N, CA, C and O atoms as a CHARMM CRD file, in Angstrom:
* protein
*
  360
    1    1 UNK  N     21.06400  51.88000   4.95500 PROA 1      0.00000
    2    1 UNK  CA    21.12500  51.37300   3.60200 PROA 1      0.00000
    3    1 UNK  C     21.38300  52.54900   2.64900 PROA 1      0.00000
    4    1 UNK  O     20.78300  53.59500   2.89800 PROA 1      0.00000
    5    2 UNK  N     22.23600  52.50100   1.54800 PROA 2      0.00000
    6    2 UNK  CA    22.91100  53.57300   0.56900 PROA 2      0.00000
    7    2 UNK  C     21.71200  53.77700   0.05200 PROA 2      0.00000
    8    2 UNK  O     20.90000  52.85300   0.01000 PROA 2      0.00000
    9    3 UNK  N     21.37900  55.19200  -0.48400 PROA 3      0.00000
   10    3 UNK  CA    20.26700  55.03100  -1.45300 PROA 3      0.00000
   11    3 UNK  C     20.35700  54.55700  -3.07400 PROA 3      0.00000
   12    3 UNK  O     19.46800  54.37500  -3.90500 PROA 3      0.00000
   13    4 UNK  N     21.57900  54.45800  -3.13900 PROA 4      0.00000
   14    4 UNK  CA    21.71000  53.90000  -4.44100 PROA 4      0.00000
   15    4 UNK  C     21.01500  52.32300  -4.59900 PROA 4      0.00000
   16    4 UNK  O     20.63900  51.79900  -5.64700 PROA 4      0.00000
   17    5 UNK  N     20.97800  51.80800  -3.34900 PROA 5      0.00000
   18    5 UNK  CA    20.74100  50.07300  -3.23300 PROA 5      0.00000
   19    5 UNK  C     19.25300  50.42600  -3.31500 PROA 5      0.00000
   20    5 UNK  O     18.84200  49.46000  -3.95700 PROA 5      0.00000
   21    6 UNK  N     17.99000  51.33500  -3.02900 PROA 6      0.00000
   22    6 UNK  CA    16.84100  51.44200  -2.29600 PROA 6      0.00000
   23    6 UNK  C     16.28600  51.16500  -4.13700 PROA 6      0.00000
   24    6 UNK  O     16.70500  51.42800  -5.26500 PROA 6      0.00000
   25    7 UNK  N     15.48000  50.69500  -3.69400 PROA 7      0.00000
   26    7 UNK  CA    14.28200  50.08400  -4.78200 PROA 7      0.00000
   27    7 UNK  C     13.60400  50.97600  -5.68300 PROA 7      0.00000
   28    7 UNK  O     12.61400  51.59100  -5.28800 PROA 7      0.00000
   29    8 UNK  N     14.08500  51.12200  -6.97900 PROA 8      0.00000
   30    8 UNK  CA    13.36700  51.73300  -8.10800 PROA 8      0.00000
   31    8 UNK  C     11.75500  52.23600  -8.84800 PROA 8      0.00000
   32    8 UNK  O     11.26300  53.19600  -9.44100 PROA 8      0.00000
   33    9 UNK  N     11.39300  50.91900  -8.36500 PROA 9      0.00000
   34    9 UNK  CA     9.72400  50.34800  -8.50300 PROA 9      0.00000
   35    9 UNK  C      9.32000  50.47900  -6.89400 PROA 9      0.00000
   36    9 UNK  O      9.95900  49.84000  -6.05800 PROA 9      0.00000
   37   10 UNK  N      8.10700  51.43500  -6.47700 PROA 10     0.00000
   38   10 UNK  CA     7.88700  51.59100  -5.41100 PROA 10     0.00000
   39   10 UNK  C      6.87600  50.24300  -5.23300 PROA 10     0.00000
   40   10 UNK  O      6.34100  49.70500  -6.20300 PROA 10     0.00000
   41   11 UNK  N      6.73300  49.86500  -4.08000 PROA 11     0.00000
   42   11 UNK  CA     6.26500  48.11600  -4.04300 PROA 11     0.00000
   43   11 UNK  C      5.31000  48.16500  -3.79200 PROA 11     0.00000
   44   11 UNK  O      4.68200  47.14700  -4.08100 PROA 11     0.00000
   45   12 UNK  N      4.29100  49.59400  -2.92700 PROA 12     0.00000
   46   12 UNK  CA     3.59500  49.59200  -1.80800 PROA 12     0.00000
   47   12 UNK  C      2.39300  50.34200  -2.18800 PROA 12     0.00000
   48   12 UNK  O      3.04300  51.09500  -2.91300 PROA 12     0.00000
   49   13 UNK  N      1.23900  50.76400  -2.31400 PROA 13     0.00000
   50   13 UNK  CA     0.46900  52.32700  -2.08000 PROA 13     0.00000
   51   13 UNK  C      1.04000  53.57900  -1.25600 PROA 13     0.00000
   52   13 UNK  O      0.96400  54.79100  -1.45500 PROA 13     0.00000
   53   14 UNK  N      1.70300  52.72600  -0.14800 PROA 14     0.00000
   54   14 UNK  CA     2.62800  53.97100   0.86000 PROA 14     0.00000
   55   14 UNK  C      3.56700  54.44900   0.39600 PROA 14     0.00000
   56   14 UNK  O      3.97500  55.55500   0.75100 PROA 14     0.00000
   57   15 UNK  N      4.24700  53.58500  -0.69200 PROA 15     0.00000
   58   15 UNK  CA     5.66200  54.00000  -1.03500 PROA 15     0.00000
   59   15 UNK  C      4.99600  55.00900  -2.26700 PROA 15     0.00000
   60   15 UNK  O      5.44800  56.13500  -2.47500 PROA 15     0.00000
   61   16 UNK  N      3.94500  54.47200  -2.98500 PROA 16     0.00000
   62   16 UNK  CA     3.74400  55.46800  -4.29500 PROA 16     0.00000
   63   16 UNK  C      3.15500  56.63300  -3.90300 PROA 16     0.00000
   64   16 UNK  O      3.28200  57.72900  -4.44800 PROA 16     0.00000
   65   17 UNK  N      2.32300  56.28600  -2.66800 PROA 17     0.00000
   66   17 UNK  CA     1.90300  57.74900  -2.15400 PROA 17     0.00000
   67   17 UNK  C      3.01600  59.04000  -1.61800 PROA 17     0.00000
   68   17 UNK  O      2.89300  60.26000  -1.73600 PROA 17     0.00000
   69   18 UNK  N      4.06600  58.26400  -1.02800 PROA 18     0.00000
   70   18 UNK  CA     4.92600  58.91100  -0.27200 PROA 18     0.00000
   71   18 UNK  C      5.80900  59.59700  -1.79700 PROA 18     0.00000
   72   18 UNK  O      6.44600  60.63200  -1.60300 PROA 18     0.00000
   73   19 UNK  N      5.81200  59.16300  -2.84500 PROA 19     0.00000
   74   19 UNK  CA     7.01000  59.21100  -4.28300 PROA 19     0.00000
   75   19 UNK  C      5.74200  60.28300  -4.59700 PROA 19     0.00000
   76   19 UNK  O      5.97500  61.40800  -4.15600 PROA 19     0.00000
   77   20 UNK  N      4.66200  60.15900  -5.16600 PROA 20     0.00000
   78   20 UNK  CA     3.34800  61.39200  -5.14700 PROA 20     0.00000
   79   20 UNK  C      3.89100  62.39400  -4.63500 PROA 20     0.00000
   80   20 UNK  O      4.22800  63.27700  -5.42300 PROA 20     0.00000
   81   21 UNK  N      4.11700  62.56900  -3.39100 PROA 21     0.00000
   82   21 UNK  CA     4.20800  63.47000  -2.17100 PROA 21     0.00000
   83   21 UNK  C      4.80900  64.33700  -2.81300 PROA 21     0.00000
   84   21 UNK  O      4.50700  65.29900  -3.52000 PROA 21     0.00000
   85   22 UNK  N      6.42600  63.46300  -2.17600 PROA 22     0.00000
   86   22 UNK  CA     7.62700  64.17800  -2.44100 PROA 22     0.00000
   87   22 UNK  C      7.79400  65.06100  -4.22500 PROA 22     0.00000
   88   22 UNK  O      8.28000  66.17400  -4.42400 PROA 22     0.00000
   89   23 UNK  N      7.25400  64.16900  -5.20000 PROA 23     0.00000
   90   23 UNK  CA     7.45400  64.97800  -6.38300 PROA 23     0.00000
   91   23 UNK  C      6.24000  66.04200  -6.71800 PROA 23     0.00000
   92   23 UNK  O      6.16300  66.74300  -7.72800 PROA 23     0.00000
   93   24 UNK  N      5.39300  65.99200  -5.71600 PROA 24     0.00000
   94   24 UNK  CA     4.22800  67.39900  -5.85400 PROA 24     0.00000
   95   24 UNK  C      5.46200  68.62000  -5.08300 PROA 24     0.00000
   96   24 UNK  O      5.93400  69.68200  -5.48800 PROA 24     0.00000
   97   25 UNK  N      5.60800  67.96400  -4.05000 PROA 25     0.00000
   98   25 UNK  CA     6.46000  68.95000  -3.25900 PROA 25     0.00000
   99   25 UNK  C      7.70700  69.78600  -3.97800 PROA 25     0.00000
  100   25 UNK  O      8.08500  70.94300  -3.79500 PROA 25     0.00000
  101   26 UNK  N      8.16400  68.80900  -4.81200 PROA 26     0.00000
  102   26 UNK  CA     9.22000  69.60500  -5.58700 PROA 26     0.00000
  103   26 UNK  C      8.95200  70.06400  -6.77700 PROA 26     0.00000
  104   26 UNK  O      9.55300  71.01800  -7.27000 PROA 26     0.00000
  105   27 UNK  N      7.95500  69.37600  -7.39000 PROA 27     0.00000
  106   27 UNK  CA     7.06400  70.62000  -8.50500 PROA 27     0.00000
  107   27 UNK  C      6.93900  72.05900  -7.84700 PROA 27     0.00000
  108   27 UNK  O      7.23100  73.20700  -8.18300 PROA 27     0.00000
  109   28 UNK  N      6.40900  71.48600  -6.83200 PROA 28     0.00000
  110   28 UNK  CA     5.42900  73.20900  -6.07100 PROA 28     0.00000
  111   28 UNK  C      6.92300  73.86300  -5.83400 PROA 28     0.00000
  112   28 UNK  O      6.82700  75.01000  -6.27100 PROA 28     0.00000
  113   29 UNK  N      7.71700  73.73900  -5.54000 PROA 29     0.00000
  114   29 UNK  CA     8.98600  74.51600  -4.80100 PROA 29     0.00000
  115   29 UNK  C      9.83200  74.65700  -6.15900 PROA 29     0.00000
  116   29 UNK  O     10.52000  75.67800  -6.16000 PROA 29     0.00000
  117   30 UNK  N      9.92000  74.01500  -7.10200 PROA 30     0.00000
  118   30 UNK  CA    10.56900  74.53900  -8.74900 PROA 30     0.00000
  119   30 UNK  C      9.48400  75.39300  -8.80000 PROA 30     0.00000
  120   30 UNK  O      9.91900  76.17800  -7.95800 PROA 30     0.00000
  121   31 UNK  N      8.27300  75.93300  -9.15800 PROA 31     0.00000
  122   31 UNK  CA     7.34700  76.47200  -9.46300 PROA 31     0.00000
  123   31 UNK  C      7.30300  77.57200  -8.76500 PROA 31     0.00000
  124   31 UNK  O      6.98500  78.59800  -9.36700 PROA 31     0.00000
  125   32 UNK  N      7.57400  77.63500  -7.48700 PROA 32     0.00000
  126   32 UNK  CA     7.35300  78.84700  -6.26800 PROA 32     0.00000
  127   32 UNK  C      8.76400  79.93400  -6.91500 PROA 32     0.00000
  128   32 UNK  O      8.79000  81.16300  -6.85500 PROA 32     0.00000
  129   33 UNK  N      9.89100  78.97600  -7.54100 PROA 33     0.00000
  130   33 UNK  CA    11.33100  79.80300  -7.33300 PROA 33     0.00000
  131   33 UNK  C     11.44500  79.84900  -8.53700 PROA 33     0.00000
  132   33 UNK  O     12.61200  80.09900  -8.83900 PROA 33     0.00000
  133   34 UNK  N     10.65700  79.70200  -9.57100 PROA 34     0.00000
  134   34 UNK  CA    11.01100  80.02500 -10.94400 PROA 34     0.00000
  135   34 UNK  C      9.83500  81.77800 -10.88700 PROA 34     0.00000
  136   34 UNK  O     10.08400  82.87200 -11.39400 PROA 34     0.00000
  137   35 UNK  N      8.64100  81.34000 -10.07800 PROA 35     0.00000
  138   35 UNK  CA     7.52100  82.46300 -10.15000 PROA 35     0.00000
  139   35 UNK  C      8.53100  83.15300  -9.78400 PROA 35     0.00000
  140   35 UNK  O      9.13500  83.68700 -10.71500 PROA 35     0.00000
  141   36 UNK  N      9.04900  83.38600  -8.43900 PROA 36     0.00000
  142   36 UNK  CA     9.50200  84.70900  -7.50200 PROA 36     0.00000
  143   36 UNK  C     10.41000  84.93800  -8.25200 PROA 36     0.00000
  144   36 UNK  O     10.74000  86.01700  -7.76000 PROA 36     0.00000
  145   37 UNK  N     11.37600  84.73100  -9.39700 PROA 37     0.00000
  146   37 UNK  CA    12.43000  84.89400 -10.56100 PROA 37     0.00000
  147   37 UNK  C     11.88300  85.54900 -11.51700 PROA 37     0.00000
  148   37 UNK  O     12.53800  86.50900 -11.92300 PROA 37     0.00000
  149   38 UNK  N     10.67900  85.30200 -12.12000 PROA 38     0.00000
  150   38 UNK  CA    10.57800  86.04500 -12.97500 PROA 38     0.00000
  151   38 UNK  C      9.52000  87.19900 -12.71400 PROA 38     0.00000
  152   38 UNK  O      9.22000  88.02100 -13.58100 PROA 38     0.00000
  153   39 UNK  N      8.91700  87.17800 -11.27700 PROA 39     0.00000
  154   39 UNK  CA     8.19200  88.45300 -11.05600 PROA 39     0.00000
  155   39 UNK  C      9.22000  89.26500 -10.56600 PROA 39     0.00000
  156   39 UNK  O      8.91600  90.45200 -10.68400 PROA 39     0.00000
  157   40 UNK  N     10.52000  89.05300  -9.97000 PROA 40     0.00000
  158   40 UNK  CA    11.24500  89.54200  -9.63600 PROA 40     0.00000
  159   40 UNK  C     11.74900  90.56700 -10.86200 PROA 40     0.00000
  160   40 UNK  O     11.88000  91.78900 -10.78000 PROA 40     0.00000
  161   41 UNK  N     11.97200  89.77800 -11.92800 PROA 41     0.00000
  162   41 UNK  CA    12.49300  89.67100 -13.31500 PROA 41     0.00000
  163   41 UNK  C     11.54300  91.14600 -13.87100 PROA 41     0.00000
  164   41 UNK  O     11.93300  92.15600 -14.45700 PROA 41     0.00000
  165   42 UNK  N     10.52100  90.84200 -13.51500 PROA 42     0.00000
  166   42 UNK  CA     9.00800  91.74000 -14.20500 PROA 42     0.00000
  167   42 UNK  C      8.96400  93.44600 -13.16200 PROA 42     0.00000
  168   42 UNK  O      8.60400  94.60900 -13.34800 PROA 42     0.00000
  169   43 UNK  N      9.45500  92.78000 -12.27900 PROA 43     0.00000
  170   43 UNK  CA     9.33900  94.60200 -11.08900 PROA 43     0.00000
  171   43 UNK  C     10.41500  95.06200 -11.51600 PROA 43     0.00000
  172   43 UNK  O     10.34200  96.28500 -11.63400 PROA 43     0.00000
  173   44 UNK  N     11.32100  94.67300 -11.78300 PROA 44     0.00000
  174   44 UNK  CA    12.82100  95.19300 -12.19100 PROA 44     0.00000
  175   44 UNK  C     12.93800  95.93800 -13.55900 PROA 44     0.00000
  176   44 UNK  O     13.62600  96.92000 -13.83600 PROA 44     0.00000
  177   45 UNK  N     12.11200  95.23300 -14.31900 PROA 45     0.00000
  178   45 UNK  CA    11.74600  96.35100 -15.95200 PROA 45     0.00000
  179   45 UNK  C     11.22700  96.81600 -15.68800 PROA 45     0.00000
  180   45 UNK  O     11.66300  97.96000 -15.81500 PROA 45     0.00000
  181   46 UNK  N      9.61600  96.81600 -14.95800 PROA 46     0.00000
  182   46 UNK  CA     9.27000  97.59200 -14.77600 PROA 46     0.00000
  183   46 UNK  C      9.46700  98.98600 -14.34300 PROA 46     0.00000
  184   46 UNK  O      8.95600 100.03900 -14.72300 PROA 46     0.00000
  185   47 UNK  N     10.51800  98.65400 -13.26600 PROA 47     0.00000
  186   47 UNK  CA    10.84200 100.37000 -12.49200 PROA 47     0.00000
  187   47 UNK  C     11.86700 100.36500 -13.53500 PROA 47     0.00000
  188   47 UNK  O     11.50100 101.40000 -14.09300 PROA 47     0.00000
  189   48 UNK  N     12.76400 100.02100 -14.14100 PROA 48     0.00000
  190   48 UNK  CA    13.71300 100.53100 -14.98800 PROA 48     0.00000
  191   48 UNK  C     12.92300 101.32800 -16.23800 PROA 48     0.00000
  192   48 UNK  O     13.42800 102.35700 -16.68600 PROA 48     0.00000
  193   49 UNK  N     11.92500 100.91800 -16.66800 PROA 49     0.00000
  194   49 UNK  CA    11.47000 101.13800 -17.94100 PROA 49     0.00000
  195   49 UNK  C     10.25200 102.45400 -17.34700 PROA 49     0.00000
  196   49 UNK  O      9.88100 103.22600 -18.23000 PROA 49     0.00000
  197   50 UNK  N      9.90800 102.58900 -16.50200 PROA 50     0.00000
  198   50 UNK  CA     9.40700 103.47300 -15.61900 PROA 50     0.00000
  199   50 UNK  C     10.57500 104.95800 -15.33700 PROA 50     0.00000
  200   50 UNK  O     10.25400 106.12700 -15.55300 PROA 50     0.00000
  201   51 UNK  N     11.18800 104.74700 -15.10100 PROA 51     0.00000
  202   51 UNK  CA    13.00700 105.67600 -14.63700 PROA 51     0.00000
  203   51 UNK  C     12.68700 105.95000 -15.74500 PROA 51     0.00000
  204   51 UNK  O     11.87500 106.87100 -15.65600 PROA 51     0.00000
  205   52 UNK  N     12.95400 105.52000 -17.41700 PROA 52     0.00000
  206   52 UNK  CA    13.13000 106.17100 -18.32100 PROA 52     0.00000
  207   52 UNK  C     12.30400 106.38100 -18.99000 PROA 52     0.00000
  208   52 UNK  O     12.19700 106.20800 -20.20400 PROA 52     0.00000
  209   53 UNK  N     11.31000 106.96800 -17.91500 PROA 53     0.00000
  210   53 UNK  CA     9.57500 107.38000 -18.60500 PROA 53     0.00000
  211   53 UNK  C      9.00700 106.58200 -19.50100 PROA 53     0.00000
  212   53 UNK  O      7.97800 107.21300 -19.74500 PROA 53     0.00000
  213   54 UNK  N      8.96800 105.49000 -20.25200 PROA 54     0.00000
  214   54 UNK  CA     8.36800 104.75300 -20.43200 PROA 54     0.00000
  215   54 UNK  C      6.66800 105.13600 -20.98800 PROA 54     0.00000
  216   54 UNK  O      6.26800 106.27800 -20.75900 PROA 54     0.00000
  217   55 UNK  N      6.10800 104.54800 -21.41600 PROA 55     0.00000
  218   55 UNK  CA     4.42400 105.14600 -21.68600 PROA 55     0.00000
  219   55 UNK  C      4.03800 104.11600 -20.23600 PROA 55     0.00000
  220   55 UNK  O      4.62800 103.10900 -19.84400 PROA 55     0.00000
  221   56 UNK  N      3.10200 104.65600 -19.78800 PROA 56     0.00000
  222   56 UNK  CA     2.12100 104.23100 -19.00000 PROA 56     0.00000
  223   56 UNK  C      1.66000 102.51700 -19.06400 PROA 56     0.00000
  224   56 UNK  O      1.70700 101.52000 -18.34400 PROA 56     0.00000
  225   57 UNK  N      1.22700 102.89700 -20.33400 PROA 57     0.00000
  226   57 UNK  CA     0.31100 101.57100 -20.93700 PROA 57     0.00000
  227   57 UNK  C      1.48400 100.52300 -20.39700 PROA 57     0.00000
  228   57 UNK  O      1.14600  99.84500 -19.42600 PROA 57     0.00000
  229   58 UNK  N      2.88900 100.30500 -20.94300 PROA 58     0.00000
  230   58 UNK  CA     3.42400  99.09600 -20.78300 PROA 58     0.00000
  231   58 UNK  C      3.74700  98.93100 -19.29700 PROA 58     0.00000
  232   58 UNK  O      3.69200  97.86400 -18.68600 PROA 58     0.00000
  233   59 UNK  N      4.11600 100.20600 -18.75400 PROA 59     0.00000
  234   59 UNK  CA     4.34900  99.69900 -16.98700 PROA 59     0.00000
  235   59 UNK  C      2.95400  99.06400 -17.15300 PROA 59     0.00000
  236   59 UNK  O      3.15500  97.94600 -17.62600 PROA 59     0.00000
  237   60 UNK  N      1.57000  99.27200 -16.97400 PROA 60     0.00000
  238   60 UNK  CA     0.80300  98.35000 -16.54100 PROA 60     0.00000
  239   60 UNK  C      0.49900  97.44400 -17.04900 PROA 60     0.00000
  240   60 UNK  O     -0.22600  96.65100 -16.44900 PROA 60     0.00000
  241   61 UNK  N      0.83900  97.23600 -18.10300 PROA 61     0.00000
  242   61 UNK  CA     1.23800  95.92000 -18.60000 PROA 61     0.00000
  243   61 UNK  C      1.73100  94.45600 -17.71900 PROA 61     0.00000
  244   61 UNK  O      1.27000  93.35800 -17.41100 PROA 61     0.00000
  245   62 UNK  N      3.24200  95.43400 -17.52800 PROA 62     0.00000
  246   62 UNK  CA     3.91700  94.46300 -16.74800 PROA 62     0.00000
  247   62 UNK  C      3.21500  94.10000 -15.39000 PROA 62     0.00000
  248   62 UNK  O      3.10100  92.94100 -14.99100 PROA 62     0.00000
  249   63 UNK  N      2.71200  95.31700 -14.65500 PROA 63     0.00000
  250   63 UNK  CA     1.63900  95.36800 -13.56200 PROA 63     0.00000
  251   63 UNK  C      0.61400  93.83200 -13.43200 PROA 63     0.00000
  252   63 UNK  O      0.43100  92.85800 -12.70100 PROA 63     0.00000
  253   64 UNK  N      0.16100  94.44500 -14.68300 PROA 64     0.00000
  254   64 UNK  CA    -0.83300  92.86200 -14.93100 PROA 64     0.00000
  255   64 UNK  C     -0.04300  91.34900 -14.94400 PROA 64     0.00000
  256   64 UNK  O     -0.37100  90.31900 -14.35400 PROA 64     0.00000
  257   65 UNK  N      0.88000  91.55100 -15.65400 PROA 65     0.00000
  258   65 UNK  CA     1.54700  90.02300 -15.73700 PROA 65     0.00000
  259   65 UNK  C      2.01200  89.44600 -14.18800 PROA 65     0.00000
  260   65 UNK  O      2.11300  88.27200 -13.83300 PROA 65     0.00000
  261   66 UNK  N      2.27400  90.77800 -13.34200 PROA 66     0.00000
  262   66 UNK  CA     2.76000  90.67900 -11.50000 PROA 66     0.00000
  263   66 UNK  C      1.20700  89.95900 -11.37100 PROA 66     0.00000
  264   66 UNK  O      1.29700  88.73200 -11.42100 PROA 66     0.00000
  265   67 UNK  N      0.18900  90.32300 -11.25900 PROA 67     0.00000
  266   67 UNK  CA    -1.11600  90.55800 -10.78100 PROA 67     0.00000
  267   67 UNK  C     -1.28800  88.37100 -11.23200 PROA 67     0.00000
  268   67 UNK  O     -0.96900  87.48900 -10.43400 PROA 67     0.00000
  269   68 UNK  N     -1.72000  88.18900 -12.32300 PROA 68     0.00000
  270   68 UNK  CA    -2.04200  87.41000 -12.98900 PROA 68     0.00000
  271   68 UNK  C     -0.94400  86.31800 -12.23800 PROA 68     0.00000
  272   68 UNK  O     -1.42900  85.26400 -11.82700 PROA 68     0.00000
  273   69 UNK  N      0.16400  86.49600 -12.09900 PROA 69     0.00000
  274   69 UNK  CA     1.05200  85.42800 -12.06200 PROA 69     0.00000
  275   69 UNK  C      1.45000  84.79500 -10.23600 PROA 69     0.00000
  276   69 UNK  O      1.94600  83.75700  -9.80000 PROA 69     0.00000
  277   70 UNK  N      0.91700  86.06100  -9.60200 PROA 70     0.00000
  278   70 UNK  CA     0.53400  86.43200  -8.50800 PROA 70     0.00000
  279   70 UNK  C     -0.68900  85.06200  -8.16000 PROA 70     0.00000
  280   70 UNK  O     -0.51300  84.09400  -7.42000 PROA 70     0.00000
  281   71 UNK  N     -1.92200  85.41100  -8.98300 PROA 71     0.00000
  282   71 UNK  CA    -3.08100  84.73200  -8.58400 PROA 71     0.00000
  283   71 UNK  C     -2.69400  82.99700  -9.18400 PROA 71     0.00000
  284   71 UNK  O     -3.20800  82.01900  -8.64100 PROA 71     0.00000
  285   72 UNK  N     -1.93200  82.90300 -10.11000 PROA 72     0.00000
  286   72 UNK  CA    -1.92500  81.37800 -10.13200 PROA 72     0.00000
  287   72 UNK  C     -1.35200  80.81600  -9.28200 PROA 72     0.00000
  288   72 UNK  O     -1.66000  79.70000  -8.86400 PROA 72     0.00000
  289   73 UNK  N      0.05600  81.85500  -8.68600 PROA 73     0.00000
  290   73 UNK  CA     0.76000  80.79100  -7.78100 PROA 73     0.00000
  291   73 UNK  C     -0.18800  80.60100  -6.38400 PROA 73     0.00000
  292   73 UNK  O     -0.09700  79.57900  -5.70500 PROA 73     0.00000
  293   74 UNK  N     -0.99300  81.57600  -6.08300 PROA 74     0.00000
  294   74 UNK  CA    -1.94700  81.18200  -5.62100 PROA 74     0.00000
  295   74 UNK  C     -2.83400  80.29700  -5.68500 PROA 74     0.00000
  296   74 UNK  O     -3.12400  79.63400  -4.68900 PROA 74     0.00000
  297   75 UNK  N     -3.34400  80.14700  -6.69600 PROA 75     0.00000
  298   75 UNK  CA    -4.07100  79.18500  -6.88900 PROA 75     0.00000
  299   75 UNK  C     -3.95800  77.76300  -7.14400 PROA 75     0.00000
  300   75 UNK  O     -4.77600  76.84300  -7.10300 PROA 75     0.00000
  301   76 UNK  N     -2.37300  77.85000  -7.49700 PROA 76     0.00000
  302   76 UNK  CA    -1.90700  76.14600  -7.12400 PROA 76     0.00000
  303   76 UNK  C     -1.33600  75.89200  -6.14100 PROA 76     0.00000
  304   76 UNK  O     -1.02000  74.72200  -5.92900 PROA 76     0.00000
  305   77 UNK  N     -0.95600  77.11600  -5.03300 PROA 77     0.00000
  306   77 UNK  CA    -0.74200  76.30300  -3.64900 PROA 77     0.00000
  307   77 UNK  C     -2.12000  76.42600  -2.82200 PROA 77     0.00000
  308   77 UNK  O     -2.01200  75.88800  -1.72100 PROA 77     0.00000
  309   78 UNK  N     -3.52700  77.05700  -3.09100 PROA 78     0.00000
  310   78 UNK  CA    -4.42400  76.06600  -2.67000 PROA 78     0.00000
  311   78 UNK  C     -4.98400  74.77800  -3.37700 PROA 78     0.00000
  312   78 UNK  O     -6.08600  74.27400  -3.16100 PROA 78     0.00000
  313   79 UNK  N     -4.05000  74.34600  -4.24100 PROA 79     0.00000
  314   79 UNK  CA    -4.35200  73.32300  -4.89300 PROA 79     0.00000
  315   79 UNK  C     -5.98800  73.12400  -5.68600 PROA 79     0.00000
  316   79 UNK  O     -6.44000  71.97900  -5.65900 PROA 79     0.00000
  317   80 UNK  N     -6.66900  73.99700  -6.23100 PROA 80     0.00000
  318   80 UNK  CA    -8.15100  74.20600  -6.39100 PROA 80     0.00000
  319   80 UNK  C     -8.01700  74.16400  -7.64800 PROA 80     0.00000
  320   80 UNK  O     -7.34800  75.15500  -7.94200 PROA 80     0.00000
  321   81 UNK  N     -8.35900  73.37800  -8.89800 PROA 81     0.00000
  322   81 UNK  CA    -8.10700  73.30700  -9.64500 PROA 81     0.00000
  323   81 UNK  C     -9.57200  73.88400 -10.57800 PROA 81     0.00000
  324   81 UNK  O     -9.73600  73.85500 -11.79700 PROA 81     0.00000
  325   82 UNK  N    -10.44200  74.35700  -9.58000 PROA 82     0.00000
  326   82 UNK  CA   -11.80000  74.88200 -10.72100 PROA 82     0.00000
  327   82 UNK  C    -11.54400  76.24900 -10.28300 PROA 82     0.00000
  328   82 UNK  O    -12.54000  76.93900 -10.49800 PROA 82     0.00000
  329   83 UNK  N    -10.88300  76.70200  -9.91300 PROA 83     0.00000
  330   83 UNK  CA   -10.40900  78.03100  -9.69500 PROA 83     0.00000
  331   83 UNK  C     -9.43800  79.04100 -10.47600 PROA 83     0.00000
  332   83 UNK  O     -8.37900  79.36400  -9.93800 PROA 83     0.00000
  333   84 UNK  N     -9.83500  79.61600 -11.92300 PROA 84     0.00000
  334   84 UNK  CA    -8.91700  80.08000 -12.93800 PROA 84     0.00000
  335   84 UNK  C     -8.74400  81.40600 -12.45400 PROA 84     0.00000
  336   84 UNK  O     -9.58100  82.05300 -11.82400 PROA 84     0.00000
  337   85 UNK  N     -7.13600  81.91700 -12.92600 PROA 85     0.00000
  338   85 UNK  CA    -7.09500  83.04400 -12.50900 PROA 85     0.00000
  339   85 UNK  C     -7.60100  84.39600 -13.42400 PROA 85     0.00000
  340   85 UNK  O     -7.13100  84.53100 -14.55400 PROA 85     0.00000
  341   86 UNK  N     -8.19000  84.99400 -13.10100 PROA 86     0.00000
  342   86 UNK  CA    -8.51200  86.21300 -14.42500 PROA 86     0.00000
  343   86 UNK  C     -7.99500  87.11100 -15.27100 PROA 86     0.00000
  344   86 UNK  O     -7.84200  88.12800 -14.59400 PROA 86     0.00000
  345   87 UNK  N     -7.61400  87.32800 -16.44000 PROA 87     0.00000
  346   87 UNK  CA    -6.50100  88.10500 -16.47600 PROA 87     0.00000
  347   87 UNK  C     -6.77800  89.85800 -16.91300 PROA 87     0.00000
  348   87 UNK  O     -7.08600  90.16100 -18.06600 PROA 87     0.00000
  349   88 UNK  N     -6.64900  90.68700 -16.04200 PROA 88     0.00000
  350   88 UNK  CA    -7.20500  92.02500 -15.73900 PROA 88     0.00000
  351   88 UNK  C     -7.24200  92.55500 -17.88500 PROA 88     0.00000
  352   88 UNK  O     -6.68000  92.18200 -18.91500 PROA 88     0.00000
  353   89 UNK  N     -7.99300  93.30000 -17.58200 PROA 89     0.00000
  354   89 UNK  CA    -8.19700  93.79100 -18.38000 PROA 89     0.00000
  355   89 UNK  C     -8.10500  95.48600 -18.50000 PROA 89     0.00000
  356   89 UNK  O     -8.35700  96.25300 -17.57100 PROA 89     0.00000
  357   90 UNK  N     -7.84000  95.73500 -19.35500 PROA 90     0.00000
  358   90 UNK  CA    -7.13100  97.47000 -19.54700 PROA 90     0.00000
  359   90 UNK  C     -8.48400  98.84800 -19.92800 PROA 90     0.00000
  360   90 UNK  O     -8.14500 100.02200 -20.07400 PROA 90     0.00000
């Protein structure tokens, strides 16, 4: 059957559980590849802005924002929601 024909309104608990599923799953995986983009994004100024000596203070700056952004994506793929991440202090 085309999926264009497949049913809009899920009919079932299985079907809404299974539609649950799948759109946690693709939250978590937009979420995983936007994080690794912009920590990517964050090590990359960092050593650039580091190369051109830079003060201290802001490399660890950026350090912290790795650290911090680090522990949430952690903390929403153990899914623990009384679990906040801390954000280091200088």
């Amino acid at each position: 059957m085309p999926a264009s024909s497949k049913s809009i309104i899920p009919q079932s608990k299985e079907e809404i559980s299974e539609l649950i599923s799948e759109s946690a799953e693709s939250y978590s995986n937009d979420l995983s590849s936007n994080f690794n983009k912009e920590k990517l994004r964050a090590k990359n100024t960092a050593k650039d802005n580091n190369e051109n000596n830079i003060n201290d203070e802001i490399y660890n700056q950026y350090s912290n924002v790795v650290k911090v952004m680090k522990e949430i994506e952690d903390s929403s793929n153990n899914e623990n929601p009384s679990s906040n991440p801390k954000v280091p202090t200088s």
